[in-house]
Amino acid sequence: STLFPYTTLFRSRDCYNLKTVTIYAPPCNLGTDAFLGCNDDLQIYVFSDLVDDYQGAENWSKYVGIITAIPNQSGNCGQTGDDGSDVTWSYNTMTKALTISGTGQMMYYGSALGSDSQYHSTAPWSHFDSEIETVVVEDGVTYIGSYAFAYCSALTSISLPASVVALGDYVCYGSSNGSTNLRIDIPSVVAVTIGAGGFDATPANLKIAVPAELLDDYQVATNWSGYAAKMVGVLSETTGFGTTFATGNYEYKRTFNCGVAATLCLPFDMTSISGGKVYEFVGVTYDDVDGWVATMSDATPGSNLVTSTQAHRPYLFLPDADGEVVFRGSIKYLPMVITAGTSTSGDWTFHGTYDRLDYGDEGFSGTVFGFAGISGKATDGVTDVEAGQFVKAGSGAYILPFRAFLTYSGSNTALHAPARGVTDTPA
């Protein structure tokens, strides 16, 4: 294998063992029959955005069939250790994904004017800064180096792990060139610090996603506050969010099974939704054929809500396909303590919750009903229960945050529905 960063003239005739030629430069001058007599399996690698240029250049054009994009590139980029091998990088030229792996801090980088009169990061992957689309930093990396992803003009997303505690100066300066979406996901449960100018000169539709419980902290933090309008608080599907919400934008992601009824209660209004239909609680009826059935009114006769859903109100959601659905909305009032609301019909009350509840918790005991989260057996160990089936909660049952359940206050406590408990989710 031979590497040529700035070659202007190349001739390699009759090199029988030569199998690869990798060139990190625009098309250089090539002699006639330069690769005549070389290995039959010879491959010539160039930057992906220069493949067409090479295939059409003088004397290079005869090698069209073997000129392809540079395959995966990798190297070290750690701040500590003799060779920086504690943190590594790899770039996949096919998927356009840059991955940072290892343990500890990344190197600090800077900014330099390139031969094309454009500024570039001095990071080793800067050769690809016009094509990198996604950046994934794996768990274990603690610090993102200055200018690490600056000037990446095609960048659309950066995913950080919970292990990252700090970002350097100008870490993403000038990325996306103001022409594409750019989203940064920061899942750390402790607010991450950032240096100066981290996301300056990035797109107007920049989105910085942080844990919902930290949204207000990020909105006022040093060097973050300038991006407050770009932030969104991500609600946790499993851990909930307590009772205090800050002013701002929020989103909630959850995976559903097509056609399986699920409950939903969110702390923000929604004016549109995709991925399924939202239903409002009407009441509960019983007959000998279907048993107890929760009756709902269709709130989404079209693809979008006709009228907006209300914050803190429980609903039924019926997904129209398997997969993840993202719900988005904005809390516009000042921070305050709030609780999920209810809808009542006769002896039945539909409750929403923002925290996990275990059977026996206040408000989640007695005659409680919901929709089975998974298929399995009833507490009698015999009766089969399908996911989405209307069931009665039993000992050991629980409900996850941002869902809803029903309670019955009538005199008839011997309600005919299979009891669920142990490790199953009733709603």
Coordinates of C-alpha atoms in Angstrom, one line a residue:
S1 CA 0.0 0.0 0.0
T2 CA 1.3 3.5 -0.8
L3 CA 0.0 6.8 0.5
F4 CA 0.5 10.1 -1.3
P5 CA -0.7 13.3 0.5
Y6 CA 0.5 15.8 -2.0
T7 CA 1.7 13.9 -5.0
T8 CA 2.0 15.7 -8.4
L9 CA 3.6 13.0 -10.4
F10 CA 3.3 9.2 -10.0
R11 CA 4.5 6.2 -12.0
S12 CA 4.4 2.7 -10.6
R13 CA 4.8 0.4 -13.7
D14 CA 5.6 -3.3 -13.2
C15 CA 5.2 -3.3 -9.4
Y16 CA 3.9 -6.8 -9.3
N17 CA 3.0 -6.9 -5.6
L18 CA 1.3 -3.5 -5.4
K19 CA -2.3 -4.0 -4.4
T20 CA -3.5 -0.6 -3.2
V21 CA -2.8 3.1 -3.9
T22 CA -4.4 5.7 -1.6
I23 CA -4.1 9.4 -2.5
Y24 CA -5.1 12.2 -0.2
A25 CA -5.1 15.0 -2.8
P26 CA -6.9 16.2 -5.9
P27 CA -6.0 14.4 -9.2
C28 CA -2.2 14.5 -9.7
N29 CA -0.4 14.2 -13.0
L30 CA -0.1 10.5 -14.0
G31 CA 2.3 9.1 -16.5
T32 CA 1.2 6.9 -19.4
D33 CA 0.5 3.3 -18.4
A34 CA 1.6 4.1 -14.8
F35 CA 0.1 0.9 -13.4
L36 CA 0.9 -1.4 -16.3
G37 CA 2.1 -4.8 -15.1
C38 CA 0.9 -4.2 -11.5
N39 CA -1.2 -6.7 -9.5
D40 CA -4.5 -7.7 -11.1
D41 CA -6.3 -6.9 -7.9
L42 CA -4.9 -3.3 -7.7
Q43 CA -7.3 -0.8 -6.1
I44 CA -6.9 3.0 -6.2
Y45 CA -8.5 4.9 -3.3
V46 CA -9.3 8.6 -3.3
F47 CA -11.6 10.9 -1.3
S48 CA -15.2 10.1 -2.1
D49 CA -15.9 13.6 -3.5
L50 CA -13.0 13.2 -5.9
V51 CA -13.8 9.9 -7.4
D52 CA -15.5 11.4 -10.5
D53 CA -12.6 13.9 -10.9
Y54 CA -10.1 11.0 -11.0
Q55 CA -12.2 8.8 -13.2
G56 CA -12.3 11.6 -15.8
A57 CA -8.7 12.9 -15.5
E58 CA -6.0 12.3 -18.1
N59 CA -4.4 8.8 -17.9
W60 CA -6.5 8.1 -14.7
S61 CA -9.6 7.5 -16.8
K62 CA -8.3 4.1 -18.0
Y63 CA -8.5 2.9 -14.4
V64 CA -12.2 3.8 -13.9
G65 CA -13.1 0.3 -12.7
I66 CA -10.6 0.3 -9.8
I67 CA -10.9 3.9 -8.6
T68 CA -13.1 4.0 -5.5
A69 CA -13.7 6.0 -2.3
I70 CA -11.2 5.6 0.5
P71 CA -12.4 2.8 2.8
N72 CA -12.8 3.2 6.6
Q73 CA -10.2 5.5 8.1
S74 CA -9.1 5.4 11.8
G75 CA -6.5 6.6 14.2
N76 CA -5.9 7.8 17.7
C77 CA -7.2 11.1 19.1
G78 CA -6.7 10.9 22.9
Q79 CA -5.4 13.6 25.1
T80 CA -3.6 11.4 27.6
G81 CA -1.3 8.4 27.0
D82 CA 2.0 8.4 25.1
D83 CA 0.3 7.7 21.7
G84 CA -3.2 9.0 22.3
S85 CA -4.5 5.4 22.0
D86 CA -6.9 5.8 24.9
V87 CA -9.4 7.5 22.6
T88 CA -9.7 6.5 18.9
W89 CA -11.6 7.6 15.9
S90 CA -13.0 5.8 12.8
Y91 CA -14.8 7.1 9.7
N92 CA -17.0 5.0 7.5
T93 CA -16.9 6.5 4.0
M94 CA -20.0 4.5 3.0
T95 CA -22.3 5.5 5.9
K96 CA -20.7 8.9 6.4
A97 CA -20.5 8.2 10.1
L98 CA -17.6 9.3 12.4
T99 CA -17.3 7.3 15.6
I100 CA -15.2 8.3 18.6
S101 CA -14.4 5.4 21.0
G102 CA -12.3 4.7 24.1
T103 CA -11.8 6.1 27.6
G104 CA -10.9 9.6 28.7
Q105 CA -10.4 12.9 27.0
M106 CA -10.1 13.7 23.3
M107 CA -7.3 15.9 22.0
Y108 CA -7.7 19.7 21.7
Y109 CA -7.8 20.9 18.1
G110 CA -7.7 24.2 16.3
S111 CA -8.7 26.0 13.1
A112 CA -6.6 26.3 10.0
L113 CA -7.0 27.8 6.5
G114 CA -6.9 25.1 3.9
S115 CA -5.7 25.1 0.3
D116 CA -9.2 25.7 -0.8
S117 CA -9.3 29.1 1.1
Q118 CA -11.7 27.6 3.6
Y119 CA -11.3 27.1 7.3
H120 CA -11.0 23.5 8.6
S121 CA -10.5 21.8 11.9
T122 CA -7.1 20.4 12.5
A123 CA -8.6 17.1 13.7
P124 CA -7.4 14.1 11.7
W125 CA -10.8 13.5 10.1
S126 CA -10.9 17.0 8.7
H127 CA -10.1 15.5 5.3
F128 CA -13.8 14.4 5.4
D129 CA -15.3 17.5 6.8
S130 CA -17.4 18.1 3.7
E131 CA -19.0 14.7 3.8
I132 CA -19.4 13.6 7.5
E133 CA -23.1 13.4 8.2
T134 CA -23.3 11.8 11.7
V135 CA -21.0 11.7 14.7
V136 CA -21.4 9.0 17.4
V137 CA -19.3 9.3 20.6
E138 CA -19.3 6.1 22.5
D139 CA -19.6 5.6 26.2
G140 CA -16.3 6.1 28.1
V141 CA -15.2 9.3 26.3
T142 CA -15.3 12.2 28.9
Y143 CA -14.3 15.3 27.0
I144 CA -14.9 16.5 23.4
G145 CA -11.9 18.4 22.1
S146 CA -12.0 22.0 20.9
Y147 CA -12.9 22.4 17.2
A148 CA -13.5 18.6 17.1
F149 CA -16.5 18.8 14.7
A150 CA -16.1 22.4 13.4
Y151 CA -16.7 23.1 9.8
C152 CA -18.3 19.8 9.1
S153 CA -20.6 21.2 6.4
A154 CA -22.8 18.1 5.9
L155 CA -23.3 17.3 9.6
T156 CA -26.8 16.5 10.7
S157 CA -26.5 14.8 14.1
I158 CA -24.1 14.3 17.0
S159 CA -24.9 11.7 19.7
L160 CA -23.0 12.0 22.9
P161 CA -22.9 9.4 25.8
A162 CA -23.7 10.0 29.4
S163 CA -20.0 9.8 30.2
V164 CA -19.2 13.1 28.5
V165 CA -18.9 15.9 31.1
A166 CA -17.4 18.8 29.0
L167 CA -17.2 20.1 25.5
G168 CA -14.3 22.3 24.3
D169 CA -14.2 25.7 22.6
Y170 CA -15.9 26.0 19.2
V171 CA -16.5 22.3 19.2
C172 CA -19.1 22.5 16.5
Y173 CA -18.4 26.0 15.1
G174 CA -19.6 26.5 11.5
S175 CA -21.0 23.0 11.1
S176 CA -23.8 22.3 8.6
N177 CA -23.0 25.6 6.8
G178 CA -26.4 26.9 7.9
S179 CA -28.2 24.8 5.3
T180 CA -29.3 21.6 7.1
N181 CA -30.8 20.3 10.3
L182 CA -28.4 19.7 13.1
R183 CA -29.3 17.9 16.3
I184 CA -27.1 17.2 19.3
D185 CA -28.3 14.6 21.9
I186 CA -26.8 15.0 25.4
P187 CA -28.1 12.3 27.7
S188 CA -25.9 13.0 30.8
V189 CA -27.8 13.3 34.1
V190 CA -25.5 16.1 35.1
A191 CA -25.3 19.3 33.1
V192 CA -22.3 19.2 30.7
T193 CA -20.1 22.3 30.6
I194 CA -19.1 23.8 27.3
G195 CA -16.4 26.3 26.1
A196 CA -16.9 29.5 24.1
G197 CA -18.7 29.5 20.7
G198 CA -19.6 25.8 20.8
F199 CA -22.5 26.0 18.3
D200 CA -22.0 29.4 16.7
A201 CA -22.5 29.8 13.0
T202 CA -24.6 26.7 12.9
P203 CA -28.1 26.3 11.3
A204 CA -31.1 28.3 12.4
N205 CA -32.9 25.0 13.0
L206 CA -30.2 23.7 15.4
K207 CA -31.7 21.5 18.1
I208 CA -29.9 20.6 21.4
A209 CA -31.7 17.8 23.2
V210 CA -31.0 17.4 26.9
P211 CA -32.8 15.5 29.8
A212 CA -36.0 17.3 30.6
E213 CA -35.1 17.7 34.3
L214 CA -32.0 19.7 33.3
L215 CA -33.6 21.9 30.7
D216 CA -33.8 24.9 33.0
D217 CA -30.2 24.4 34.1
Y218 CA -28.9 24.4 30.5
Q219 CA -31.0 27.4 29.6
V220 CA -29.1 29.6 32.1
A221 CA -25.6 27.9 32.1
T222 CA -22.4 29.7 31.0
N223 CA -21.9 29.4 27.2
W224 CA -25.2 27.4 26.9
S225 CA -27.6 30.3 27.6
G226 CA -27.1 31.7 24.1
Y227 CA -28.7 28.6 22.7
A228 CA -31.6 28.4 25.1
A229 CA -34.2 28.8 22.3
K230 CA -32.6 25.8 20.5
M231 CA -33.0 23.4 23.4
V232 CA -35.5 20.7 23.9
G233 CA -36.1 18.6 27.1
V234 CA -36.4 14.9 26.5
L235 CA -38.8 13.1 28.8
S236 CA -37.6 9.7 30.0
E237 CA -39.9 6.8 29.1
T238 CA -38.8 4.8 32.1
T239 CA -37.7 7.1 35.0
G240 CA -40.3 9.8 34.7
F241 CA -39.8 13.4 35.6
G242 CA -41.2 14.2 39.1
T243 CA -43.4 17.2 39.3
T244 CA -41.6 20.4 38.2
F245 CA -41.4 21.5 34.6
A246 CA -39.5 24.4 33.1
T247 CA -40.7 26.7 30.4
G248 CA -39.5 25.5 27.0
N249 CA -39.9 22.8 24.3
Y250 CA -40.2 19.1 25.1
E251 CA -40.3 15.8 23.4
Y252 CA -41.3 12.2 24.4
K253 CA -40.2 9.1 22.4
R254 CA -41.9 5.7 22.8
T255 CA -42.0 2.5 20.9
F256 CA -45.4 1.0 20.1
N257 CA -46.9 -2.1 18.5
C258 CA -49.2 -1.6 15.6
G259 CA -52.9 -1.8 16.6
V260 CA -52.2 -2.4 20.3
A261 CA -54.0 0.1 22.5
A262 CA -51.7 2.2 24.8
T263 CA -52.3 5.1 27.2
L264 CA -50.7 8.5 27.1
C265 CA -50.5 11.5 29.3
L266 CA -48.1 14.4 28.6
P267 CA -47.3 17.7 30.2
F268 CA -47.7 19.8 27.1
D269 CA -50.5 20.5 24.5
M270 CA -50.2 19.0 21.0
T271 CA -51.7 20.5 17.9
S272 CA -50.6 17.7 15.5
I273 CA -49.5 14.1 15.7
S274 CA -48.4 11.3 13.4
G275 CA -48.0 7.6 13.9
G276 CA -51.5 6.8 15.2
K277 CA -54.8 8.1 16.5
V278 CA -55.6 9.8 19.9
Y279 CA -58.8 8.9 21.7
E280 CA -60.6 10.7 24.5
F281 CA -62.1 8.8 27.5
V282 CA -65.9 8.4 27.4
G283 CA -66.7 5.7 29.9
V284 CA -66.5 2.0 30.6
T285 CA -69.2 -0.6 29.8
Y286 CA -69.6 -4.3 30.4
D287 CA -71.4 -7.2 28.5
D288 CA -71.2 -10.9 28.7
V289 CA -69.5 -11.2 25.3
D290 CA -66.7 -8.6 25.4
G291 CA -66.4 -8.1 29.2
W292 CA -65.4 -4.7 30.4
V293 CA -64.6 -2.3 27.5
A294 CA -63.3 1.3 27.8
T295 CA -65.1 3.5 25.4
M296 CA -63.2 6.3 23.7
S297 CA -64.1 9.0 21.2
D298 CA -62.0 9.4 18.1
A299 CA -60.0 12.7 18.4
T300 CA -58.1 12.2 15.2
P301 CA -60.3 11.4 12.2
G302 CA -57.5 12.7 9.9
S303 CA -53.8 12.4 10.0
N304 CA -53.6 15.4 12.4
L305 CA -55.5 16.3 15.5
V306 CA -58.6 18.3 14.7
T307 CA -58.3 20.0 18.1
S308 CA -55.2 20.1 20.2
T309 CA -54.8 17.6 23.0
Q310 CA -54.5 19.2 26.5
A311 CA -51.6 19.0 28.7
H312 CA -51.9 16.8 31.9
R313 CA -55.0 15.0 30.4
P314 CA -54.9 11.2 29.9
Y315 CA -55.7 9.7 26.4
L316 CA -55.7 6.4 24.6
F317 CA -53.3 6.1 21.7
L318 CA -53.7 3.5 18.9
P319 CA -50.5 3.3 16.8
D320 CA -50.9 2.6 13.1
A321 CA -47.5 0.9 12.7
D322 CA -44.7 -0.8 14.7
G323 CA -41.9 1.5 15.8
E324 CA -41.0 4.7 17.6
V325 CA -43.3 7.8 17.8
V326 CA -42.1 11.2 18.9
F327 CA -44.5 13.5 20.6
R328 CA -43.6 17.2 20.8
G329 CA -45.0 20.3 22.5
S330 CA -44.1 23.4 24.5
I331 CA -44.7 24.5 28.1
K332 CA -45.2 28.2 27.9
Y333 CA -45.9 29.2 31.5
L334 CA -43.5 29.8 34.3
P335 CA -42.1 26.8 36.2
M336 CA -44.6 25.4 38.6
V337 CA -45.5 22.2 40.4
I338 CA -48.1 20.2 38.4
T339 CA -49.6 16.7 38.5
A340 CA -51.2 14.6 35.8
G341 CA -54.9 15.1 35.4
T342 CA -58.0 12.9 35.3
S343 CA -61.2 12.3 33.3
T344 CA -64.2 11.0 35.1
S345 CA -67.4 9.2 33.9
G346 CA -69.8 7.8 36.4
D347 CA -67.9 5.5 38.8
W348 CA -64.8 5.4 36.5
T349 CA -61.9 7.8 36.6
F350 CA -59.1 7.8 34.0
H351 CA -55.8 8.9 35.7
G352 CA -52.5 10.1 34.2
T353 CA -49.1 9.8 35.8
Y354 CA -45.7 11.3 35.3
D355 CA -43.9 8.8 37.5
R356 CA -43.6 5.1 37.8
L357 CA -46.3 3.7 40.1
D358 CA -46.2 0.2 41.7
Y359 CA -49.5 -1.4 42.8
G360 CA -50.2 -0.3 46.3
D361 CA -48.9 3.3 45.8
E362 CA -51.2 6.1 46.6
G363 CA -53.9 6.3 43.9
F364 CA -52.8 3.0 42.4
S365 CA -54.5 0.4 44.6
G366 CA -57.9 -1.0 45.1
T367 CA -59.9 -1.5 41.9
V368 CA -57.5 -0.4 39.2
F369 CA -57.8 -1.2 35.5
G370 CA -55.7 -0.6 32.4
F371 CA -54.4 -2.1 29.2
A372 CA -51.9 -4.9 29.4
G373 CA -48.4 -3.7 28.3
I374 CA -47.3 -7.2 27.3
S375 CA -48.9 -10.6 26.7
G376 CA -48.8 -13.3 29.4
K377 CA -50.8 -15.0 32.0
A378 CA -53.2 -13.5 34.5
T379 CA -52.4 -13.9 38.2
D380 CA -54.4 -17.1 38.2
G381 CA -51.6 -18.6 36.1
V382 CA -54.1 -20.0 33.6
T383 CA -55.9 -17.2 31.8
D384 CA -54.1 -15.9 28.7
V385 CA -53.9 -12.1 28.4
E386 CA -52.9 -10.3 25.2
A387 CA -51.0 -7.0 25.0
G388 CA -53.5 -4.2 24.9
Q389 CA -56.2 -6.2 26.6
F390 CA -58.3 -4.4 29.2
V391 CA -57.3 -6.0 32.6
K392 CA -57.5 -5.5 36.3
A393 CA -54.3 -4.7 38.2
G394 CA -53.1 -7.2 40.7
S395 CA -50.3 -7.4 43.3
G396 CA -46.9 -6.7 41.7
A397 CA -48.4 -4.7 38.8
Y398 CA -46.9 -1.4 37.9
I399 CA -47.3 1.5 35.4
L400 CA -44.6 3.4 33.7
P401 CA -44.4 7.3 33.4
F402 CA -46.5 9.2 31.0
R403 CA -49.2 6.6 30.8
A404 CA -52.7 6.3 32.3
F405 CA -54.9 3.9 34.2
L406 CA -58.6 3.5 35.3
T407 CA -60.0 3.3 38.9
Y408 CA -63.5 2.1 39.8
S409 CA -65.4 3.5 42.8
G410 CA -68.7 1.7 42.5
S411 CA -70.1 -0.8 44.9
N412 CA -69.5 -3.8 42.7
T413 CA -65.9 -4.9 43.4
A414 CA -66.2 -8.3 41.7
L415 CA -65.6 -6.9 38.3
H416 CA -65.2 -9.5 35.5
A417 CA -61.7 -8.9 34.1
P418 CA -58.5 -11.0 34.3
A419 CA -56.2 -9.7 37.0
R420 CA -52.6 -8.9 36.1
G421 CA -49.7 -8.4 38.4
V422 CA -46.2 -9.8 39.2
T423 CA -44.0 -8.2 36.6
D424 CA -46.6 -7.1 34.0
T425 CA -47.6 -3.5 33.2
P426 CA -51.3 -2.9 33.4
A427 CA -51.4 0.3 31.4

